[in-house]
């Protein structure tokens, strides 16, 4: 036997559901912050390696990159909700970033060593995929963590 609820109870239930949905959507926006930080790290690493290539820059930059990505990954894993279709969004962003990063690195190290005309635009280009992902995450409602 199902219970019937009156109009006031229905309005209260609807208000609670709307408030919960808004809170979930806002808490799913953490991925935008993640993506902006990732974009900034990418620009910094690309510029450092491209404009001041040395064993210390490449080695130290790689170590700092791994630490920062580890911290970002830990941050991501601790979030209770994620943007809708998070796995596709994140995978697409990282794959696009990887392709652009490899083209910039390969082109720069083979033909434009230390040339700011290559490295500055190239570094900024590596930031595009994560910044697009950030924009999508802000506009997209959140899903539940299990839906990642």
Short mmCIF file of C-alpha atoms in Angstrom, two decimals:
data_model
loop_
_atom_site.label_atom_id
_atom_site.label_comp_id
_atom_site.label_asym_id
_atom_site.label_seq_id
_atom_site.Cartn_x
_atom_site.Cartn_y
_atom_site.Cartn_z
CA UNK A 1 0.00 0.00 0.00
CA UNK A 2 1.47 3.31 -0.98
CA UNK A 3 1.14 6.37 1.15
CA UNK A 4 -0.30 9.47 -0.35
CA UNK A 5 1.25 12.84 0.44
CA UNK A 6 -0.48 16.16 0.49
CA UNK A 7 0.51 19.20 -1.58
CA UNK A 8 2.61 20.75 1.21
CA UNK A 9 4.65 17.59 1.64
CA UNK A 10 5.14 17.38 -2.11
CA UNK A 11 6.36 20.99 -2.25
CA UNK A 12 8.77 20.36 0.61
CA UNK A 13 10.12 17.23 -1.05
CA UNK A 14 10.56 19.11 -4.32
CA UNK A 15 12.39 21.97 -2.56
CA UNK A 16 14.77 19.50 -0.89
CA UNK A 17 15.42 17.76 -4.21
CA UNK A 18 16.11 21.06 -5.98
CA UNK A 19 18.47 22.22 -3.23
CA UNK A 20 20.33 18.90 -3.34
CA UNK A 21 20.64 19.07 -7.12
CA UNK A 22 22.02 22.61 -6.97
CA UNK A 23 24.55 21.62 -4.33
CA UNK A 24 25.61 18.59 -6.37
CA UNK A 25 26.00 20.70 -9.50
CA UNK A 26 28.16 23.22 -7.65
CA UNK A 27 30.29 20.53 -6.05
CA UNK A 28 30.91 18.96 -9.47
CA UNK A 29 32.63 22.14 -10.61
CA UNK A 30 35.84 21.12 -8.87
CA UNK A 31 36.93 19.66 -12.21
CA UNK A 32 37.09 23.17 -13.66
CA UNK A 33 39.66 24.11 -11.00
CA UNK A 34 41.54 20.88 -11.66
CA UNK A 35 41.63 21.63 -15.38
CA UNK A 36 42.76 25.24 -14.97
CA UNK A 37 45.61 24.16 -12.67
CA UNK A 38 46.56 21.43 -15.15
CA UNK A 39 46.57 24.00 -17.99
CA UNK A 40 48.82 26.36 -16.01
CA UNK A 41 51.21 23.52 -15.15
CA UNK A 42 51.36 22.51 -18.81
CA UNK A 43 52.25 26.03 -19.94
CA UNK A 44 54.93 26.34 -17.26
CA UNK A 45 56.53 22.97 -18.02
CA UNK A 46 56.46 23.50 -21.79
CA UNK A 47 58.05 26.94 -21.48
CA UNK A 48 60.70 25.75 -19.04
CA UNK A 49 61.71 22.77 -21.15
CA UNK A 50 61.53 24.69 -24.41
CA UNK A 51 63.19 27.95 -23.47
CA UNK A 52 65.74 26.73 -20.93
CA UNK A 53 66.50 23.13 -21.87
CA UNK A 54 68.96 21.47 -19.55
CA UNK A 55 69.24 18.26 -17.59
CA UNK A 56 68.09 20.14 -14.49
CA UNK A 57 65.12 21.80 -16.18
CA UNK A 58 63.91 18.63 -17.86
CA UNK A 59 64.63 16.36 -14.88
CA UNK A 60 63.37 18.77 -12.25
CA UNK A 61 60.38 19.75 -14.37
CA UNK A 62 59.44 16.12 -14.86
CA UNK A 63 59.70 15.38 -11.14
CA UNK A 64 57.62 18.46 -10.27
CA UNK A 65 55.10 17.50 -12.98
CA UNK A 66 54.72 13.99 -11.55
CA UNK A 67 54.26 15.33 -8.02
CA UNK A 68 51.69 17.89 -9.17
CA UNK A 69 49.75 15.37 -11.27
CA UNK A 70 49.79 13.00 -8.31
CA UNK A 71 48.38 15.75 -6.08
CA UNK A 72 45.72 16.63 -8.66
CA UNK A 73 44.79 12.96 -9.03
CA UNK A 74 44.48 12.57 -5.26
CA UNK A 75 42.30 15.67 -5.18
CA UNK A 76 40.12 14.29 -7.98
CA UNK A 77 39.67 10.91 -6.31
CA UNK A 78 38.49 12.55 -3.09
CA UNK A 79 35.62 14.50 -4.72
CA UNK A 80 32.16 13.08 -3.93
CA UNK A 81 30.62 14.00 -7.30
CA UNK A 82 31.90 14.54 -10.80
CA UNK A 83 30.69 16.35 -13.88
CA UNK A 84 28.27 14.32 -15.97
CA UNK A 85 30.20 12.02 -18.35
CA UNK A 86 33.35 12.80 -16.40
CA UNK A 87 35.35 9.85 -17.78
CA UNK A 88 34.75 10.91 -21.38
CA UNK A 89 35.45 14.57 -20.59
CA UNK A 90 38.67 13.84 -18.73
CA UNK A 91 39.94 11.23 -21.19
CA UNK A 92 39.24 13.48 -24.17
CA UNK A 93 41.01 16.37 -22.50
CA UNK A 94 44.10 14.36 -21.58
CA UNK A 95 44.36 12.64 -24.97
CA UNK A 96 44.01 15.95 -26.84
CA UNK A 97 46.54 17.54 -24.47
CA UNK A 98 48.95 14.64 -25.03
CA UNK A 99 48.78 14.91 -28.80
CA UNK A 100 49.31 18.67 -28.75
CA UNK A 101 52.08 18.40 -26.16
CA UNK A 102 53.94 15.78 -28.19
CA UNK A 103 53.67 17.83 -31.40
CA UNK A 104 54.94 20.94 -29.60
CA UNK A 105 57.79 19.02 -27.96
CA UNK A 106 58.80 17.13 -31.08
CA UNK A 107 58.63 20.18 -33.33
CA UNK A 108 60.37 22.36 -30.81
CA UNK A 109 63.22 20.03 -29.98
CA UNK A 110 63.89 19.13 -33.61
CA UNK A 111 63.57 22.50 -35.27
CA UNK A 112 63.06 25.36 -32.82
CA UNK A 113 65.42 24.89 -29.88
CA UNK A 114 65.09 27.86 -27.54
CA UNK A 115 62.99 29.86 -30.03
CA UNK A 116 60.22 31.77 -28.19
CA UNK A 117 58.30 32.14 -31.48
CA UNK A 118 57.65 28.38 -31.29
CA UNK A 119 57.57 27.70 -27.57
CA UNK A 120 55.29 30.49 -26.33
CA UNK A 121 52.41 29.78 -28.74
CA UNK A 122 53.06 26.04 -28.36
CA UNK A 123 52.89 26.26 -24.57
CA UNK A 124 49.65 28.23 -24.76
CA UNK A 125 48.24 25.69 -27.21
CA UNK A 126 48.86 22.88 -24.70
CA UNK A 127 46.53 24.69 -22.29
CA UNK A 128 43.57 24.64 -24.70
CA UNK A 129 42.25 21.09 -24.05
CA UNK A 130 42.16 21.41 -20.25
CA UNK A 131 40.65 24.90 -20.48
CA UNK A 132 37.92 23.59 -22.80
CA UNK A 133 37.28 20.78 -20.30
CA UNK A 134 37.04 23.40 -17.52
CA UNK A 135 34.44 25.34 -19.50
CA UNK A 136 32.44 22.18 -20.14
CA UNK A 137 32.61 21.17 -16.47
CA UNK A 138 31.25 24.54 -15.33
CA UNK A 139 28.30 24.29 -17.72
CA UNK A 140 27.52 20.62 -17.11
CA UNK A 141 25.51 19.41 -14.11
CA UNK A 142 27.19 16.95 -11.78
CA UNK A 143 26.55 13.25 -11.61
CA UNK A 144 27.18 10.88 -8.75
CA UNK A 145 30.70 9.73 -7.99
CA UNK A 146 29.89 6.17 -9.00
CA UNK A 147 29.05 7.42 -12.50
CA UNK A 148 32.61 8.57 -13.13
#
